[in-house]
Structure formats: C-alpha cells, structure tokens
Amino acid sequence: MTTSASPGSLASLRQRAKTCIENEQWVAAQAILESVLQQAPNDLASSIQLSEALFRQGRMQASTRPLLAALGRLPRDAPLIAILVQYLVARGEIVAARSCLELLAQAPDPPADLLATQANLRFMIGDVPEALQMAERAMKAGIRTPDSWRLYAMLLHFSGQAEAAGAMLEECLKQWPQFGDAAAVLVDLRRQTVESNHLARLYEQLGTLPDPPSDPASAFARAEFEYSVFKTLDDLGRHEEAWEALARCNALMSRLNPYDAATEEALTDALLKLPRDDPHHAEAPAFGGPTPIFIVGMPRSGTTLLDRILSSHSQVASAGEIVDFWRQLHWVADVLPANARSLLKVVGRIGDIDLRQVGQRYLRQTQWRARGRRYYIDKLPGNIQLVAFIRRALPHAPILHMVRDPMDTCFSNFKAMFGNISPHSYDLGTLAHYYGQYARLTRHWHAALPGAMLDVPYAQLVEAPGATIQRVLAHCGLDVEEACLQPERNTAPVATPSSAQVRESIHTRNLGRWRDYAAQLEPLRMALATQPAAGDGRAAQSS
C-alpha cells in the first residue's frame, strides 16, 4: 500500500534528491527517491533517477528494477519515455525498450526533435529500417541539427541509398561547414576519383580549424577532416600525401583516446587462466527458438563480408554488431559494463557467474532479431574475448572466427576512422600490442576449447568462395544456397563502416593492400613478426 503525501512534501523530497544527485551522494539520493516512489509510484522521473543512483553505486542488477517496475504505469510524457528507453538499452533490457518505442510511435503529431530522438534510439538497438522511417519523418517535420541530418544520411547509406545519402551530406556541410562527422561519412560513400572528389573543400575547411586544436572537440573535428583528406588521396593513389594526412589524423585521435596496454594485457592473462571446459558440466537446456551464430575476430578482418554472405541465406538474418552478450554477461556478474577493466572484473567473478542465466537472458533479449528465420548473426568482432563464456552459455551456437593476414588486418584498422572507440587503432605500436593479445587469446581458445570456433581465413573466402562458404554453412548446419555466393544482391541494411564495400561482389582487391604503404608500415611489420599466428592452422577444414 502506498502512503499519501502532500504535493509540498513530495516536492521537497524531489528537491533534496536533486541536490544529492548534483553532489553525487548516491546512497542518500537512493533513500530519498525510494521514499518518493513509496508515495508516488507513478513518478517515472524518480524511477529513472533511482536507477541512476543505484547504477552509480555499481549495482547493475538493482538499477534495472525501478525501470522495469515503471513499465506498467507509464505517463503520457513522450520525452520522458524516450529517456527511459535510453536507460533500458544501457541495462540490456532491449525487449522492454522496443515496447516503449512502439508506444512512442503511436504519439499523435510528434514534434521533429522527438522523431529524431526515436530514430537515434531505433538505430542504437539495430532497428535500421524503423530508424530510417523515423528519420525521414523528422526531416519532413523540419528537424535542423547536424547530428540528425548526419544520422539520416548514414541510415540511407546503410540501406543502400548512397546517392541520396551523398546529397544529404552535401547539404549538411553547406549548413555546417566545420561538421567533420559529415565529411568523414561523405568520403566513405564511394571511391573518390580525379573527376569527382571533395579535396579542395576539405583543405579549405582544414584551414579554418585551429591548429593546434584548442580543445578536444576541435581536435576531433580536425581529425575527421584529416581522415577525409587521407581517404580521398588514398583513393586517388597519392600515397605519400595520403599517409601524411592519416598520420596527422591518428596522432590527434591517439591523444584523445589513450590505449591502456597494461589493462589489455592483464585481461588476456586473466582469460588465459579461466578454468578449462569441464566435459561433465551441465549444459544449457535445449532451446527451440532461432539460433544465434557468432562471428568474431579482429575488427576489419572480413567479419562484415562473412555476415553478408551468411545472411544471404534464406534461413539467416543479420542482427549486425550488437553488444547484447557483453551486456548480459555484465548484468549477471553485477558489474557495470564499460571497457576492458569491467570485463577484467567480470573474469574475477567467474566462480559466481551463472552462465546458463547469461545464455537465457541473451536469448530472451535477442530472439526478435531473427525476424522469422531459423538463425540470426551476432557480428561483434570483440566477442573474440568472450568465446569461453559464449561456449558455456550457448553451447548450441556456432562461433565463426575470421582470420586475416596480420598486416592487412592491422593496416585496415589503422586507416579506419572508428571515432572515440578502439583506441588501439590509432598508433602502430599499440596496434601491434593489441594484435599480439588477440593472437595469444585465439591460440589459447583453440587449445583450451577445441572445436569451440571455426577459423574462416579471409584469403580463402575471397579466393575460393564456393568451397569455403560450403564448409562454413555445413559447420552451422545449413544447406548450400546459391544466394550466398552473391552477397552483393543482399538488400538488407548493413550498419558498419564497410557497408559500401560489402555491396560489391566477392573480390580479392583488398589482399595485400598494406603494400601501398610498405615503407611507412615497416615498424608495424617488424613488431608483428614477433607475434604468433592467430588461427589454429586448420583453416576452416573442419565442420
């Protein structure tokens, strides 16, 4: 039973909670907000604040409960429900977030900013078609922010509408000439040519930016324009000039995103010490729903190409790069999901983690992604660190490991613009170190968990696609379908930086691409020469 209270006393409690939150007094804020909700259980804003107070105390599981409790009594407040969705996504409650988004979609005559917010939230959970529809509605309603215009262009691009995306980005840069996000996406839409490129405009905008940058925001914008210059010059074959621009870009990004080598190495050491699989352990119960297929490996190793090939099959859908397993593992471990340090903390709690519960929660939150098909692909390269957890939580789920030449892989990382993530990718020394940890780990998985994952060499996939695809499909329990040999005909959205490349037919042009910059990459080659190979040597021969 709830206790009634006067509006004045509730207002006083809410003000006290607000003060505690501003002063980061999370335990005190929690107590006050619990008192508020006892008296006003329909107060969604207080439920969200209570979730935040619990989260800031490191209580991942407890922080979820106020959000789920609020679902049955949502107010007619669309902006507040949109905030609730953000919190649900962060807690791994994707199904609940989708139900809230469906409710928001029914709002009559929503303003442009609410439509843009819904587009962004849909994109966050991987609903690209729905996100595109919302973004189109936001544009028609008159939204005028650079981020919203860029998101709309990206969604067009991911949906295969490169020409419309380009026109949108051109207009975006006219309105906001120093918006580096738009420039970086624009040059990635297609191969730049002598007859058609934006080099003059890019140099002009670089000249208007402070050098050296005065703050992190201007440093990031300058890095994006330097990347855009690199991509253009690289396409034009002007490799010396291109490298200079890339070096300037990555020097800025490396300073903005320092690489924590000690934590990465400590994490690999901890993963190598995990208990080996017990053949007598109780496996997860049989599950009758769609089966996830995990594609793991280094970023830029060909994981998107393999995803497009498999999702061309009539029984397979692509969920894209989702972080659901990571989130559910952290939820069950009751650790706040953040970075390598948070995963290191999870590994330290391995004896207390119910991996069957991880698998059950993962399936409950992801089954909708199959969209009526028997399989769905979880293509997050970083899940290579979670192979042992996936194997125990979801023993029926195939794991495919993309293996690519170390130099091609590392150079592809170095020349990508990942934004403020993947700090390993912006310096040749940190790249070599990160690859070394990856190679150590993959060799260990093969030794400690034989048969847990199938290596799929990128070179074999593009040089002998028929035989390689047949082996991969057999490993997943799928019959061969001709469509898998023609992934360029796959019309499904693809939300990755390589979305333009994978709409082409299978080709070998990216083999040995690093050799265009062999002299500049010699330090990387020498560092990698001391690292072990990443595969197990069987090269996708087993099924």
Tab-separated table of N, CA, C and O in Angstrom, residues 152-247:
chain	number	residue	atom	x	y	z
A	152	TYR	N	20.443	10.678	-40.595
A	152	TYR	CA	19.574	10.357	-41.735
A	152	TYR	C	20.405	9.905	-42.931
A	152	TYR	O	20.092	8.897	-43.581
A	153	ALA	N	21.499	10.611	-43.210
A	153	ALA	CA	22.367	10.233	-44.323
A	153	ALA	C	22.985	8.859	-44.093
A	153	ALA	O	23.062	8.035	-45.009
A	154	MET	N	23.424	8.585	-42.866
A	154	MET	CA	24.011	7.282	-42.565
A	154	MET	C	22.993	6.157	-42.754
A	154	MET	O	23.316	5.093	-43.290
A	155	LEU	N	21.773	6.386	-42.312
A	155	LEU	CA	20.735	5.364	-42.452
A	155	LEU	C	20.406	5.116	-43.925
A	155	LEU	O	20.160	3.978	-44.334
A	156	LEU	N	20.406	6.174	-44.729
A	156	LEU	CA	20.243	5.998	-46.173
A	156	LEU	C	21.385	5.166	-46.736
A	156	LEU	O	21.179	4.244	-47.535
A	157	HIS	N	22.600	5.497	-46.310
A	157	HIS	CA	23.793	4.769	-46.757
A	157	HIS	C	23.713	3.296	-46.369
A	157	HIS	O	23.944	2.400	-47.200
A	158	PHE	N	23.387	3.024	-45.106
A	158	PHE	CA	23.298	1.643	-44.632
A	158	PHE	C	22.215	0.867	-45.367
A	158	PHE	O	22.276	-0.364	-45.464
A	159	SER	N	21.218	1.572	-45.882
A	159	SER	CA	20.115	0.927	-46.595
A	159	SER	C	20.358	0.842	-48.096
A	159	SER	O	19.451	0.482	-48.856
A	160	GLY	N	21.567	1.187	-48.546
A	160	GLY	CA	21.918	1.053	-49.953
A	160	GLY	C	21.557	2.234	-50.816
A	160	GLY	O	21.660	2.157	-52.046
A	161	GLN	N	21.171	3.373	-50.214
A	161	GLN	CA	20.790	4.557	-50.984
A	161	GLN	C	21.929	5.577	-50.941
A	161	GLN	O	21.817	6.666	-50.365
A	162	ALA	N	23.062	5.208	-51.545
A	162	ALA	CA	24.272	6.019	-51.447
A	162	ALA	C	24.099	7.401	-52.090
A	162	ALA	O	24.607	8.406	-51.568
A	163	GLU	N	23.408	7.468	-53.212
A	163	GLU	CA	23.241	8.752	-53.902
A	163	GLU	C	22.451	9.733	-53.051
A	163	GLU	O	22.831	10.902	-52.905
A	164	ALA	N	21.358	9.265	-52.456
A	164	ALA	CA	20.555	10.135	-51.586
A	164	ALA	C	21.344	10.524	-50.346
A	164	ALA	O	21.259	11.664	-49.872
A	165	ALA	N	22.131	9.590	-49.819
A	165	ALA	CA	22.961	9.899	-48.650
A	165	ALA	C	23.974	10.985	-48.984
A	165	ALA	O	24.206	11.906	-48.186
A	166	GLY	N	24.585	10.882	-50.154
A	166	GLY	CA	25.560	11.881	-50.565
A	166	GLY	C	24.953	13.267	-50.683
A	166	GLY	O	25.554	14.263	-50.237
A	167	ALA	N	23.764	13.350	-51.270
A	167	ALA	CA	23.092	14.647	-51.405
A	167	ALA	C	22.788	15.238	-50.028
A	167	ALA	O	22.935	16.450	-49.808
A	168	MET	N	22.390	14.371	-49.094
A	168	MET	CA	22.071	14.834	-47.746
A	168	MET	C	23.323	15.371	-47.052
A	168	MET	O	23.298	16.426	-46.390
A	169	LEU	N	24.436	14.673	-47.199
A	169	LEU	CA	25.687	15.098	-46.562
A	169	LEU	C	26.231	16.379	-47.190
A	169	LEU	O	26.797	17.227	-46.495
A	170	GLU	N	26.073	16.504	-48.497
A	170	GLU	CA	26.480	17.742	-49.171
A	170	GLU	C	25.719	18.933	-48.584
A	170	GLU	O	26.306	19.987	-48.292
A	171	GLU	N	24.429	18.763	-48.411
A	171	GLU	CA	23.619	19.834	-47.848
A	171	GLU	C	23.994	20.100	-46.390
A	171	GLU	O	24.022	21.249	-45.936
A	172	CYS	N	24.308	19.025	-45.675
A	172	CYS	CA	24.713	19.157	-44.272
A	172	CYS	C	25.981	20.006	-44.158
A	172	CYS	O	26.087	20.891	-43.300
A	173	LEU	N	26.940	19.750	-45.040
A	173	LEU	CA	28.192	20.506	-44.999
A	173	LEU	C	28.003	21.959	-45.453
A	173	LEU	O	28.754	22.845	-45.052
A	174	LYS	N	27.018	22.212	-46.299
A	174	LYS	CA	26.712	23.601	-46.653
A	174	LYS	C	26.180	24.363	-45.440
A	174	LYS	O	26.511	25.534	-45.225
A	175	GLN	N	25.348	23.677	-44.655
A	175	GLN	CA	24.759	24.327	-43.489
A	175	GLN	C	25.757	24.445	-42.337
A	175	GLN	O	25.765	25.438	-41.619
A	176	TRP	N	26.596	23.404	-42.147
A	176	TRP	CA	27.551	23.362	-41.036
A	176	TRP	C	28.914	22.966	-41.599
A	176	TRP	O	29.337	21.808	-41.504
A	177	PRO	N	29.644	23.908	-42.202
A	177	PRO	CA	30.865	23.587	-42.952
A	177	PRO	C	31.955	22.905	-42.129
A	177	PRO	O	32.782	22.191	-42.688
A	178	GLN	N	31.988	23.115	-40.826
A	178	GLN	CA	33.036	22.529	-39.989
A	178	GLN	C	32.592	21.245	-39.294
A	178	GLN	O	33.256	20.777	-38.369
A	179	PHE	N	31.508	20.663	-39.762
A	179	PHE	CA	30.982	19.433	-39.153
A	179	PHE	C	31.729	18.232	-39.733
A	179	PHE	O	31.367	17.683	-40.767
A	180	GLY	N	32.804	17.857	-39.057
A	180	GLY	CA	33.669	16.802	-39.570
A	180	GLY	C	32.992	15.456	-39.709
A	180	GLY	O	33.361	14.660	-40.577
A	181	ASP	N	31.993	15.160	-38.869
A	181	ASP	CA	31.280	13.878	-38.972
A	181	ASP	C	30.716	13.678	-40.375
A	181	ASP	O	30.786	12.583	-40.938
A	182	ALA	N	30.137	14.739	-40.930
A	182	ALA	CA	29.527	14.638	-42.256
A	182	ALA	C	30.588	14.425	-43.329
A	182	ALA	O	30.391	13.652	-44.272
A	183	ALA	N	31.725	15.109	-43.202
A	183	ALA	CA	32.797	14.955	-44.194
A	183	ALA	C	33.319	13.527	-44.215
A	183	ALA	O	33.547	12.946	-45.283
A	184	ALA	N	33.518	12.934	-43.033
A	184	ALA	CA	34.058	11.570	-42.957
A	184	ALA	C	33.114	10.554	-43.576
A	184	ALA	O	33.542	9.635	-44.283
A	185	VAL	N	31.819	10.713	-43.337
A	185	VAL	CA	30.853	9.779	-43.931
A	185	VAL	C	30.776	9.988	-45.440
A	185	VAL	O	30.681	9.034	-46.215
A	186	LEU	N	30.837	11.245	-45.877
A	186	LEU	CA	30.707	11.557	-47.298
A	186	LEU	C	31.790	10.870	-48.125
A	186	LEU	O	31.494	10.274	-49.172
A	187	VAL	N	33.041	10.924	-47.691
A	187	VAL	CA	34.113	10.322	-48.494
A	187	VAL	C	34.072	8.804	-48.453
A	187	VAL	O	34.646	8.134	-49.328
A	188	ASP	N	33.393	8.246	-47.445
A	188	ASP	CA	33.286	6.782	-47.343
A	188	ASP	C	32.173	6.204	-48.209
A	188	ASP	O	32.081	4.985	-48.363
A	189	LEU	N	31.330	7.068	-48.773
A	189	LEU	CA	30.189	6.562	-49.540
A	189	LEU	C	30.620	5.819	-50.798
A	189	LEU	O	29.959	4.880	-51.236
A	190	ARG	N	31.721	6.256	-51.384
A	190	ARG	CA	32.157	5.662	-52.638
A	190	ARG	C	33.647	5.935	-52.825
A	190	ARG	O	34.255	6.704	-52.080
A	191	ARG	N	34.215	5.318	-53.829
A	191	ARG	CA	35.607	5.579	-54.171
A	191	ARG	C	35.710	6.952	-54.814
A	191	ARG	O	34.981	7.270	-55.764
A	192	GLN	N	36.614	7.782	-54.295
A	192	GLN	CA	36.809	9.120	-54.844
A	192	GLN	C	37.655	9.031	-56.122
A	192	GLN	O	38.566	8.212	-56.228
A	193	THR	N	37.349	9.873	-57.075
A	193	THR	CA	38.050	9.851	-58.363
A	193	THR	C	38.614	11.235	-58.685
A	193	THR	O	38.241	12.234	-58.058
A	194	VAL	N	39.498	11.284	-59.697
A	194	VAL	CA	40.053	12.564	-60.132
A	194	VAL	C	38.929	13.487	-60.598
A	194	VAL	O	38.946	14.701	-60.354
A	195	GLU	N	37.950	12.910	-61.272
A	195	GLU	CA	36.848	13.710	-61.828
A	195	GLU	C	35.853	14.151	-60.751
A	195	GLU	O	35.167	15.168	-60.923
A	196	SER	N	35.752	13.389	-59.670
A	196	SER	CA	34.724	13.679	-58.668
A	196	SER	C	35.276	13.416	-57.266
A	196	SER	O	35.393	12.272	-56.834
A	197	ASN	N	35.649	14.503	-56.587
A	197	ASN	CA	36.125	14.387	-55.210
A	197	ASN	C	35.916	15.725	-54.506
A	197	ASN	O	35.524	16.716	-55.129
A	198	HIS	N	36.170	15.761	-53.219
A	198	HIS	CA	35.894	16.944	-52.399
A	198	HIS	C	37.184	17.517	-51.812
A	198	HIS	O	37.142	18.232	-50.807
A	199	LEU	N	38.324	17.224	-52.423
A	199	LEU	CA	39.611	17.553	-51.825
A	199	LEU	C	39.774	19.055	-51.572
A	199	LEU	O	40.223	19.467	-50.490
A	200	ALA	N	39.413	19.883	-52.539
A	200	ALA	CA	39.580	21.329	-52.374
A	200	ALA	C	38.782	21.840	-51.183
A	200	ALA	O	39.281	22.641	-50.369
A	201	ARG	N	37.542	21.393	-51.062
A	201	ARG	CA	36.704	21.838	-49.950
A	201	ARG	C	37.271	21.345	-48.616
A	201	ARG	O	37.259	22.066	-47.613
A	202	LEU	N	37.794	20.114	-48.590
A	202	LEU	CA	38.345	19.573	-47.351
A	202	LEU	C	39.547	20.384	-46.892
A	202	LEU	O	39.677	20.716	-45.703
A	203	TYR	N	40.442	20.712	-47.830
A	203	TYR	CA	41.596	21.538	-47.478
A	203	TYR	C	41.151	22.926	-47.000
A	203	TYR	O	41.719	23.500	-46.058
A	204	GLU	N	40.129	23.449	-47.650
A	204	GLU	CA	39.627	24.770	-47.263
A	204	GLU	C	39.117	24.754	-45.824
A	204	GLU	O	39.411	25.670	-45.035
A	205	GLN	N	38.352	23.717	-45.467
A	205	GLN	CA	37.811	23.646	-44.110
A	205	GLN	C	38.906	23.396	-43.079
A	205	GLN	O	38.856	23.940	-41.971
A	206	LEU	N	39.901	22.595	-43.435
A	206	LEU	CA	41.021	22.401	-42.517
A	206	LEU	C	41.690	23.736	-42.202
A	206	LEU	O	42.138	23.965	-41.067
A	207	GLY	N	41.758	24.600	-43.185
A	207	GLY	CA	42.376	25.897	-42.975
A	207	GLY	C	41.617	26.787	-42.025
A	207	GLY	O	42.182	27.752	-41.481
A	208	THR	N	40.326	26.493	-41.807
A	208	THR	CA	39.529	27.317	-40.890
A	208	THR	C	39.567	26.784	-39.456
A	208	THR	O	39.066	27.464	-38.549
A	209	LEU	N	40.108	25.590	-39.246
A	209	LEU	CA	40.135	24.991	-37.918
A	209	LEU	C	41.423	25.355	-37.194
A	209	LEU	O	42.487	25.442	-37.818
A	210	PRO	N	41.364	25.577	-35.876
A	210	PRO	CA	42.577	25.942	-35.133
A	210	PRO	C	43.628	24.832	-35.198
A	210	PRO	O	43.299	23.651	-35.098
A	211	ASP	N	44.865	25.238	-35.395
A	211	ASP	CA	45.976	24.293	-35.461
A	211	ASP	C	47.169	24.870	-34.699
A	211	ASP	O	47.767	25.861	-35.151
A	212	PRO	N	47.509	24.328	-33.532
A	212	PRO	CA	46.932	23.116	-32.950
A	212	PRO	C	45.532	23.364	-32.391
A	212	PRO	O	45.187	24.498	-32.066
A	213	PRO	N	44.748	22.297	-32.257
A	213	PRO	CA	43.380	22.447	-31.750
A	213	PRO	C	43.378	22.996	-30.328
A	213	PRO	O	44.274	22.717	-29.533
A	214	SER	N	42.347	23.755	-30.016
A	214	SER	CA	42.265	24.408	-28.713
A	214	SER	C	41.559	23.566	-27.659
A	214	SER	O	41.663	23.859	-26.461
A	215	ASP	N	40.820	22.529	-28.066
A	215	ASP	CA	40.069	21.700	-27.115
A	215	ASP	C	39.769	20.358	-27.774
A	215	ASP	O	39.977	20.187	-28.986
A	216	PRO	N	39.292	19.373	-27.006
A	216	PRO	CA	39.023	18.046	-27.584
A	216	PRO	C	38.040	18.059	-28.748
A	216	PRO	O	38.211	17.319	-29.716
A	217	ALA	N	37.014	18.903	-28.678
A	217	ALA	CA	36.022	18.942	-29.761
A	217	ALA	C	36.652	19.409	-31.071
A	217	ALA	O	36.401	18.829	-32.138
A	218	SER	N	37.469	20.446	-31.019
A	218	SER	CA	38.111	20.920	-32.244
A	218	SER	C	39.178	19.946	-32.722
A	218	SER	O	39.408	19.813	-33.926
A	219	ALA	N	39.820	19.234	-31.781
A	219	ALA	CA	40.802	18.212	-32.170
A	219	ALA	C	40.117	17.076	-32.917
A	219	ALA	O	40.622	16.573	-33.930
A	220	PHE	N	38.940	16.682	-32.428
A	220	PHE	CA	38.205	15.605	-33.082
A	220	PHE	C	37.740	16.046	-34.471
A	220	PHE	O	37.841	15.282	-35.440
A	221	ALA	N	37.229	17.262	-34.574
A	221	ALA	CA	36.778	17.762	-35.886
A	221	ALA	C	37.946	17.814	-36.868
A	221	ALA	O	37.811	17.410	-38.030
A	222	ARG	N	39.091	18.289	-36.403
A	222	ARG	CA	40.252	18.363	-37.289
A	222	ARG	C	40.669	16.953	-37.730
A	222	ARG	O	41.013	16.729	-38.891
A	223	ALA	N	40.638	15.989	-36.803
A	223	ALA	CA	40.997	14.612	-37.142
A	223	ALA	C	40.065	14.057	-38.214
A	223	ALA	O	40.504	13.356	-39.135
A	224	GLU	N	38.779	14.379	-38.128
A	224	GLU	CA	37.831	13.875	-39.118
A	224	GLU	C	38.107	14.460	-40.505
A	224	GLU	O	37.998	13.742	-41.517
A	225	PHE	N	38.452	15.732	-40.562
A	225	PHE	CA	38.787	16.320	-41.866
A	225	PHE	C	40.101	15.759	-42.389
A	225	PHE	O	40.246	15.525	-43.597
A	226	GLU	N	41.084	15.514	-41.512
A	226	GLU	CA	42.336	14.890	-41.949
A	226	GLU	C	42.069	13.479	-42.482
A	226	GLU	O	42.639	13.065	-43.498
A	227	TYR	N	41.185	12.749	-41.788
A	227	TYR	CA	40.824	11.420	-42.292
A	227	TYR	C	40.195	11.523	-43.674
A	227	TYR	O	40.502	10.728	-44.577
A	228	SER	N	39.321	12.490	-43.860
A	228	SER	CA	38.639	12.652	-45.152
A	228	SER	C	39.636	12.961	-46.259
A	228	SER	O	39.492	12.478	-47.390
A	229	VAL	N	40.650	13.766	-45.942
A	229	VAL	CA	41.713	14.033	-46.911
A	229	VAL	C	42.473	12.745	-47.222
A	229	VAL	O	42.746	12.430	-48.391
A	230	PHE	N	42.813	11.980	-46.171
A	230	PHE	CA	43.511	10.709	-46.392
A	230	PHE	C	42.716	9.787	-47.308
A	230	PHE	O	43.249	9.249	-48.286
A	231	LYS	N	41.443	9.599	-46.994
A	231	LYS	CA	40.622	8.660	-47.774
A	231	LYS	C	40.582	9.078	-49.239
A	231	LYS	O	40.694	8.242	-50.150
A	232	THR	N	40.463	10.381	-49.477
A	232	THR	CA	40.418	10.876	-50.851
A	232	THR	C	41.749	10.632	-51.562
A	232	THR	O	41.784	10.106	-52.683
A	233	LEU	N	42.847	11.027	-50.941
A	233	LEU	CA	44.163	10.853	-51.556
A	233	LEU	C	44.506	9.382	-51.747
A	233	LEU	O	45.129	8.998	-52.746
A	234	ASP	N	44.090	8.542	-50.807
A	234	ASP	CA	44.325	7.095	-50.937
A	234	ASP	C	43.587	6.553	-52.153
A	234	ASP	O	44.141	5.781	-52.946
A	235	ASP	N	42.330	6.960	-52.321
A	235	ASP	CA	41.566	6.531	-53.496
A	235	ASP	C	42.225	7.010	-54.791
A	235	ASP	O	42.170	6.320	-55.818
A	236	LEU	N	42.846	8.179	-54.741
A	236	LEU	CA	43.472	8.740	-55.938
A	236	LEU	C	44.868	8.167	-56.189
A	236	LEU	O	45.495	8.512	-57.202
A	237	GLY	N	45.338	7.329	-55.284
A	237	GLY	CA	46.660	6.737	-55.457
A	237	GLY	C	47.811	7.656	-55.091
A	237	GLY	O	48.970	7.346	-55.400
A	238	ARG	N	47.550	8.740	-54.404
A	238	ARG	CA	48.592	9.683	-53.987
A	238	ARG	C	49.038	9.301	-52.569
A	238	ARG	O	48.725	9.942	-51.585
A	239	HIS	N	49.784	8.199	-52.490
A	239	HIS	CA	50.003	7.532	-51.217
A	239	HIS	C	50.894	8.311	-50.259
A	239	HIS	O	50.665	8.275	-49.035
A	240	GLU	N	51.900	8.999	-50.745
A	240	GLU	CA	52.773	9.763	-49.849
A	240	GLU	C	51.977	10.849	-49.129
A	240	GLU	O	52.064	11.005	-47.903
A	241	GLU	N	51.199	11.628	-49.880
A	241	GLU	CA	50.376	12.671	-49.279
A	241	GLU	C	49.298	12.073	-48.378
A	241	GLU	O	48.973	12.627	-47.316
A	242	ALA	N	48.744	10.957	-48.821
A	242	ALA	CA	47.692	10.308	-48.037
A	242	ALA	C	48.223	9.896	-46.663
A	242	ALA	O	47.563	10.115	-45.637
A	243	TRP	N	49.411	9.306	-46.651
A	243	TRP	CA	49.969	8.859	-45.370
A	243	TRP	C	50.174	10.033	-44.424
A	243	TRP	O	49.909	9.921	-43.215
A	244	GLU	N	50.633	11.154	-44.942
A	244	GLU	CA	50.852	12.327	-44.094
A	244	GLU	C	49.544	12.759	-43.432
A	244	GLU	O	49.518	13.101	-42.240
A	245	ALA	N	48.451	12.753	-44.190
A	245	ALA	CA	47.154	13.131	-43.627
A	245	ALA	C	46.700	12.102	-42.594
A	245	ALA	O	46.173	12.463	-41.524
A	246	LEU	N	46.889	10.826	-42.892
A	246	LEU	CA	46.490	9.775	-41.952
A	246	LEU	C	47.300	9.872	-40.660
A	246	LEU	O	46.759	9.697	-39.563
A	247	ALA	N	48.588	10.142	-40.789
A	247	ALA	CA	49.433	10.272	-39.599
A	247	ALA	C	48.974	11.434	-38.729
A	247	ALA	O	48.940	11.333	-37.493
